[in-house]
XYZ file of C-alpha atoms in Angstrom:
436
model
C 40.710 85.655 88.622
C 40.139 85.509 84.259
C 43.061 87.722 83.922
C 45.296 84.788 86.467
C 44.205 82.171 84.244
C 44.657 84.263 81.747
C 48.549 84.905 82.663
C 48.777 81.194 83.034
C 47.644 80.143 79.532
C 50.435 82.312 78.164
C 53.206 81.398 79.950
C 52.357 77.563 79.010
C 52.418 78.759 75.196
C 55.448 80.768 75.559
C 56.973 77.016 77.158
C 54.893 74.350 74.807
C 57.175 72.085 72.120
C 56.937 73.990 68.633
C 55.965 70.300 66.901
C 51.869 69.513 67.413
C 50.938 66.680 69.648
C 48.437 63.647 67.897
C 45.021 65.598 69.239
C 46.123 68.016 67.364
C 47.207 65.964 63.840
C 43.788 64.641 64.450
C 42.376 66.706 64.722
C 43.466 69.005 61.714
C 42.809 66.013 60.057
C 39.694 65.960 59.908
C 36.404 67.975 58.375
C 36.437 72.196 59.241
C 33.222 70.764 61.070
C 34.388 68.158 62.689
C 37.306 70.428 63.732
C 34.953 73.258 64.414
C 33.058 70.630 67.469
C 35.978 70.046 68.691
C 38.173 73.442 68.722
C 35.037 74.685 70.293
C 34.039 72.021 73.500
C 38.413 72.257 74.153
C 38.521 76.219 75.009
C 34.889 75.586 76.709
C 37.296 72.675 79.131
C 40.180 74.927 78.850
C 39.395 76.613 82.195
C 37.910 74.104 84.387
C 40.411 71.478 83.200
C 44.490 70.959 85.186
C 47.082 72.960 82.217
C 47.661 69.574 80.716
C 44.411 69.804 79.283
C 44.784 73.421 78.961
C 47.754 72.285 77.225
C 45.651 70.140 74.736
C 44.374 73.257 73.563
C 47.768 74.926 72.844
C 47.366 72.316 69.409
C 45.333 74.909 67.510
C 46.889 75.365 64.006
C 46.023 78.257 61.311
C 46.422 75.943 58.990
C 43.149 73.454 60.468
C 41.462 76.947 58.719
C 41.790 76.128 55.777
C 39.669 73.312 53.489
C 41.415 70.271 53.178
C 43.081 68.662 49.787
C 40.602 65.896 49.435
C 38.227 68.694 49.012
C 39.641 69.651 45.347
C 40.167 66.415 44.915
C 37.015 65.789 44.751
C 34.438 64.015 42.263
C 32.410 67.073 41.420
C 35.614 68.662 41.239
C 38.009 66.555 39.907
C 34.822 66.540 36.799
C 34.557 70.022 36.269
C 37.423 70.411 36.257
C 37.949 68.147 33.087
C 35.900 68.807 31.576
C 37.316 73.078 31.499
C 40.197 71.899 30.471
C 38.999 69.511 27.562
C 37.064 72.149 25.629
C 40.239 73.642 23.655
C 41.372 70.076 23.620
C 38.372 68.842 21.835
C 38.220 72.063 19.929
C 41.950 72.086 18.606
C 41.438 68.201 18.085
C 37.724 67.681 16.128
C 38.949 68.740 13.015
C 41.132 65.199 12.917
C 38.259 63.196 14.966
C 35.040 64.679 13.382
C 34.877 63.738 9.212
C 34.913 66.661 7.640
C 31.477 68.171 5.190
C 32.098 68.561 2.464
C 33.453 71.992 0.983
C 30.325 73.491 -1.507
C 30.767 73.145 -4.940
C 32.074 76.147 -6.614
C 28.835 78.540 -8.234
C 28.584 78.020 -12.485
C 31.032 80.041 -14.253
C 29.425 82.469 -15.973
C 30.550 81.848 -19.442
C 29.170 78.355 -19.437
C 25.597 79.980 -18.389
C 25.986 82.054 -20.645
C 26.489 79.791 -22.960
C 23.882 77.444 -21.732
C 21.212 80.396 -22.844
C 21.905 80.957 -25.770
C 21.500 76.803 -26.280
C 18.196 77.077 -24.602
C 17.189 80.185 -26.225
C 17.510 78.838 -29.926
C 15.785 75.552 -28.707
C 13.097 77.582 -28.043
C 13.386 79.330 -31.047
C 13.518 76.617 -33.129
C 10.871 73.935 -31.718
C 7.548 77.779 -30.734
C 6.385 76.654 -33.802
C 6.951 72.483 -34.684
C 4.728 69.741 -32.720
C 5.020 65.781 -33.461
C 1.831 66.755 -35.415
C 3.125 69.140 -37.864
C 6.933 66.837 -37.960
C 7.211 65.980 -41.818
C 8.100 63.066 -40.073
C 5.934 59.799 -39.720
C 7.347 58.267 -37.354
C 8.036 58.992 -32.825
C 11.157 59.929 -31.769
C 11.973 58.291 -28.424
C 15.736 60.863 -27.455
C 17.950 59.252 -25.023
C 20.052 60.919 -22.733
C 23.097 59.639 -21.393
C 24.124 61.510 -18.522
C 27.796 60.388 -17.429
C 31.131 60.986 -16.021
C 33.286 57.238 -16.148
C 33.109 54.929 -18.722
C 29.193 54.270 -20.545
C 30.250 50.266 -18.110
C 26.871 49.131 -20.491
C 26.669 50.074 -23.669
C 26.990 46.938 -25.920
C 24.255 45.440 -23.978
C 22.117 48.882 -24.376
C 24.051 48.076 -28.263
C 21.903 45.265 -28.342
C 19.228 47.286 -27.322
C 19.234 48.909 -29.773
C 20.247 47.282 -32.436
C 16.796 45.469 -33.565
C 15.169 48.809 -33.468
C 14.115 51.321 -36.210
C 16.966 53.738 -36.911
C 13.715 56.023 -37.238
C 12.566 55.653 -33.838
C 15.346 56.829 -31.079
C 17.845 60.142 -31.380
C 21.083 58.855 -28.734
C 22.423 62.178 -26.802
C 25.382 61.658 -24.221
C 26.521 64.741 -22.493
C 30.044 63.304 -20.151
C 32.353 65.461 -18.508
C 34.987 66.693 -20.422
C 37.722 66.330 -17.084
C 36.956 62.189 -17.082
C 38.427 59.741 -19.152
C 36.527 58.925 -21.290
C 37.042 56.523 -23.910
C 35.050 57.106 -27.023
C 33.570 54.219 -28.650
C 34.156 52.430 -31.874
C 31.844 53.460 -35.395
C 30.955 49.967 -35.483
C 28.729 50.990 -31.363
C 25.814 53.201 -31.641
C 27.049 55.225 -29.005
C 30.092 56.511 -31.712
C 29.809 59.793 -32.554
C 26.369 61.432 -30.149
C 28.325 63.051 -27.614
C 27.063 66.697 -27.263
C 29.243 69.888 -26.400
C 30.092 68.780 -22.532
C 30.706 71.187 -19.162
C 32.225 69.655 -16.027
C 28.970 68.742 -13.816
C 29.905 67.440 -9.879
C 27.889 64.814 -8.246
C 24.549 66.639 -6.473
C 24.813 70.027 -8.144
C 23.240 72.742 -9.811
C 25.923 71.575 -12.626
C 23.738 67.807 -13.012
C 20.436 70.317 -13.943
C 22.358 72.131 -16.241
C 23.797 69.510 -18.286
C 20.202 67.902 -17.718
C 18.667 71.297 -19.736
C 21.676 70.803 -21.939
C 20.666 67.815 -23.265
C 17.804 68.593 -23.747
C 17.760 71.545 -25.398
C 20.261 69.439 -28.219
C 17.648 66.724 -28.772
C 14.928 69.452 -29.447
C 17.109 71.335 -31.725
C 18.296 67.952 -33.683
C 15.458 66.627 -34.193
C 11.339 67.324 -34.059
C 10.640 64.549 -34.390
C 11.882 63.901 -30.972
C 9.170 63.778 -28.478
C 10.096 62.006 -25.253
C 13.184 62.745 -24.108
C 14.452 59.548 -21.536
C 17.149 60.982 -18.580
C 18.908 58.055 -18.269
C 22.973 57.513 -16.657
C 26.225 55.165 -17.509
C 24.355 52.846 -14.380
C 21.589 52.565 -15.784
C 20.122 49.424 -17.826
C 16.919 48.364 -20.162
C 14.595 45.935 -18.456
C 12.743 45.310 -21.696
C 13.610 45.017 -25.718
C 13.247 48.141 -27.602
C 9.964 47.853 -28.876
C 8.250 46.841 -25.937
C 10.025 50.279 -24.511
C 8.283 51.696 -27.522
C 4.871 50.650 -27.653
C 4.331 51.656 -23.739
C 5.875 55.530 -24.779
C 4.504 56.463 -26.784
C 1.629 54.126 -28.652
C 0.354 51.893 -24.939
C -2.970 53.305 -24.309
C -3.402 50.416 -21.191
C 0.868 51.018 -19.560
C -0.140 53.877 -17.179
C -2.606 52.154 -14.519
C -2.792 55.326 -12.825
C -4.973 56.933 -15.719
C -8.789 57.912 -14.363
C -11.549 56.941 -17.155
C -11.308 59.570 -18.530
C -7.735 60.190 -19.241
C -7.253 57.119 -20.761
C -10.940 57.904 -22.751
C -8.969 61.271 -24.115
C -5.759 59.272 -25.051
C -7.752 57.355 -27.204
C -7.554 59.988 -29.806
C -5.771 60.208 -32.003
C -5.068 63.045 -34.965
C -3.042 61.894 -37.375
C -2.034 58.396 -36.536
C -1.088 58.942 -32.975
C -1.874 60.201 -29.457
C -3.264 63.635 -29.240
C -2.323 63.386 -25.340
C 0.544 62.691 -23.952
C 2.001 62.241 -19.840
C 5.514 62.973 -17.958
C 7.016 59.949 -16.533
C 9.128 61.786 -14.489
C 8.065 61.482 -9.749
C 7.025 64.247 -7.921
C 6.825 63.837 -4.179
C 6.092 65.861 -1.584
C 5.773 63.736 1.127
C 9.411 63.271 2.147
C 11.017 63.533 5.832
C 13.366 65.580 4.897
C 11.772 67.617 2.606
C 12.520 70.857 4.953
C 16.416 70.285 5.849
C 16.122 70.188 1.922
C 14.624 73.418 0.662
C 16.987 75.447 3.523
C 19.792 73.518 2.277
C 20.856 77.560 0.758
C 19.413 79.615 3.677
C 15.778 78.943 5.506
C 15.251 82.219 2.811
C 16.704 81.074 0.031
C 14.051 80.286 -2.215
C 11.709 82.780 -1.681
C 9.656 84.434 -3.887
C 9.829 81.705 -6.156
C 9.386 78.727 -4.697
C 7.245 78.827 -1.144
C 8.605 75.598 1.066
C 4.472 73.744 0.246
C 5.593 74.373 -3.362
C 8.629 72.242 -3.258
C 8.860 68.751 -3.964
C 11.255 65.310 -3.978
C 11.824 63.196 -7.066
C 14.111 60.914 -9.052
C 16.496 62.284 -11.049
C 16.238 60.176 -14.074
C 12.691 61.137 -15.621
C 10.507 60.386 -19.740
C 9.081 63.838 -20.496
C 7.308 65.017 -23.953
C 8.316 67.925 -26.034
C 6.426 70.486 -24.154
C 7.568 69.777 -20.771
C 11.338 69.671 -22.128
C 10.248 72.818 -24.250
C 9.469 74.346 -19.966
C 12.581 72.773 -18.820
C 15.139 74.871 -21.776
C 12.438 78.430 -21.326
C 12.594 78.766 -17.732
C 14.748 81.062 -15.931
C 12.449 81.613 -12.575
C 13.651 79.133 -10.664
C 17.013 78.522 -12.246
C 18.081 81.039 -10.306
C 17.159 79.654 -7.084
C 18.419 76.371 -7.455
C 21.622 76.805 -8.239
C 21.805 79.123 -5.057
C 25.078 76.521 -4.199
C 24.182 74.895 -1.062
C 26.008 74.789 2.197
C 24.603 72.510 3.501
C 26.236 69.656 1.270
C 25.074 67.174 2.842
C 21.010 67.517 2.408
C 21.210 69.699 -1.023
C 20.264 67.156 -4.148
C 18.887 70.050 -6.845
C 18.924 67.562 -9.536
C 15.721 65.571 -7.068
C 14.308 68.810 -6.837
C 14.842 71.561 -10.021
C 13.425 69.164 -12.537
C 9.622 67.564 -10.392
C 9.299 71.146 -8.282
C 9.185 73.102 -12.018
C 6.938 70.510 -13.296
C 4.659 69.929 -10.633
C 4.102 74.273 -10.780
C 3.678 74.365 -14.683
C 1.689 71.452 -15.708
C 1.127 69.324 -11.762
C -1.654 66.977 -14.188
C 0.588 66.581 -17.331
C 2.670 64.481 -15.723
C 2.491 60.764 -14.235
C 3.991 61.275 -10.509
C 6.269 58.487 -10.965
C 8.928 57.499 -12.779
C 9.867 54.611 -14.882
C 13.762 54.017 -13.454
C 14.149 51.268 -11.138
C 16.317 52.342 -8.031
C 15.734 50.132 -4.613
C 17.180 52.568 -1.689
C 17.552 50.736 0.861
C 20.958 50.421 2.314
C 21.350 53.816 1.372
C 24.578 56.029 1.867
C 26.213 58.757 1.587
C 22.946 59.660 -0.685
C 24.212 56.846 -3.219
C 21.149 54.223 -3.368
C 21.836 50.096 -3.219
C 24.174 48.790 -6.722
C 23.925 45.425 -7.121
C 26.882 42.895 -7.799
C 27.265 40.264 -10.320
C 26.319 37.698 -7.891
C 22.456 39.053 -7.540
C 22.792 39.152 -11.500
C 19.021 36.875 -12.557
C 16.381 35.831 -14.077
C 13.653 36.510 -11.347
C 16.496 40.086 -10.027
C 15.163 41.044 -13.837
C 11.834 40.008 -13.148
C 11.320 41.386 -9.366
C 12.878 45.066 -10.154
C 9.966 44.420 -13.086
C 7.021 44.950 -10.834
C 5.807 48.548 -10.437
C 2.002 49.535 -8.830
C 2.157 52.839 -11.003
C 3.209 50.622 -14.715
C 2.141 47.891 -15.930
C 6.085 47.480 -15.980
C 9.534 49.997 -14.747
C 11.555 50.133 -18.008
C 15.115 50.783 -16.844
C 16.623 50.048 -13.384
C 20.068 51.199 -11.850
C 22.447 51.058 -10.117
C 24.620 48.315 -11.229
C 28.257 47.927 -11.043
C 30.603 47.355 -14.313
C 31.452 44.124 -13.233
C 27.340 43.274 -13.832
C 27.463 43.283 -17.846
C 29.284 40.253 -18.139
C 25.971 38.382 -16.295
C 23.852 41.135 -17.822
C 24.511 39.906 -21.691
C 24.589 36.285 -20.321
C 19.937 36.804 -20.418
C 19.278 39.840 -23.029
C 18.713 37.200 -25.626
C 17.552 34.553 -24.734
C 15.511 37.114 -21.190
C 15.955 41.101 -20.818
C 15.027 41.299 -24.939
C 13.145 38.174 -25.202
C 9.226 39.890 -24.608
């Protein structure tokens, strides 16, 4: 019986039309699971139905075994395929789309290093046996150190600041980047003939440390009466008269609000009319949230063993240090060899904000106030730059607010100001800023 049925089916297949019936077309458009149930059902009925039913079963198409095209265009498949295809495109276009990171600054040239080493040795040898108490100059001086790579925008304001000062109370030293196009001050200016031998500097690089050490060494050699060394930039302005600044740093026993009672008593001790104990006004901070990232900017272990992380500090680039600490800086070799290493993470590299606080914190933490006398507004900082004041913001009220400090009787300097702030500042210089 089965042989007869098979013969009948074969005969029907031989005489069946080449085109697919409507039912086979419907079946081929379904999913594989739908097709399987339909085919099994048709096969089981082929033994019980007439030749027409058998003929329906002849609609079997081997292409139905291939998954429908809709699977290839399903959402998960398209997303996965698109992602794989986009990876090489992203690699090709990333340099054009993403902001490029600045390349590391070049290492300090060996000839510059040798020149500086000779200068530092000279400063250390001349200053070892000389103190402010044995100086032939009875008046202690403040050395004002200007670090700039542009014009001295506020030189007229500083001229006013120094004009009423006792000439034997201060010295001026200027380190100007030799690649910058700077107009030399006129002979009438207090800045005339006060430029030191300078070398190339780069922002947020060890060259700023070298330039500062160069200024300190030159001032140490130039005048043994230089007792304090105030580092400033071309964007700094004075908040008080010279008389107020000098009294606060050199003479006052109550200017430092953080001094303990024993320190205040020690400050009252004098010899030859001068205070015996002084502190450096330098910010030293160990709680900066990004301190670890800055510590590892040269590599995780690059600072070891000289500077372990627990000794790493941060602070303002601008400070007022004593002669003792200026000597500590120019004599240092150990920490410098670590901080001069170029950073591979330039976005976290500000060596000038770490070298001096770390060095003095390790050498003489009790000899520092741990705060700065230069007011800086870090709200709204952009790309590592502090807030910059504009001309329309300059007023008596602004200067009054900039003076306010929680650590000392007043801030003495402030930054950062655009060059066109000079005119409004000059308009209130005599009537308010220097009238104290």
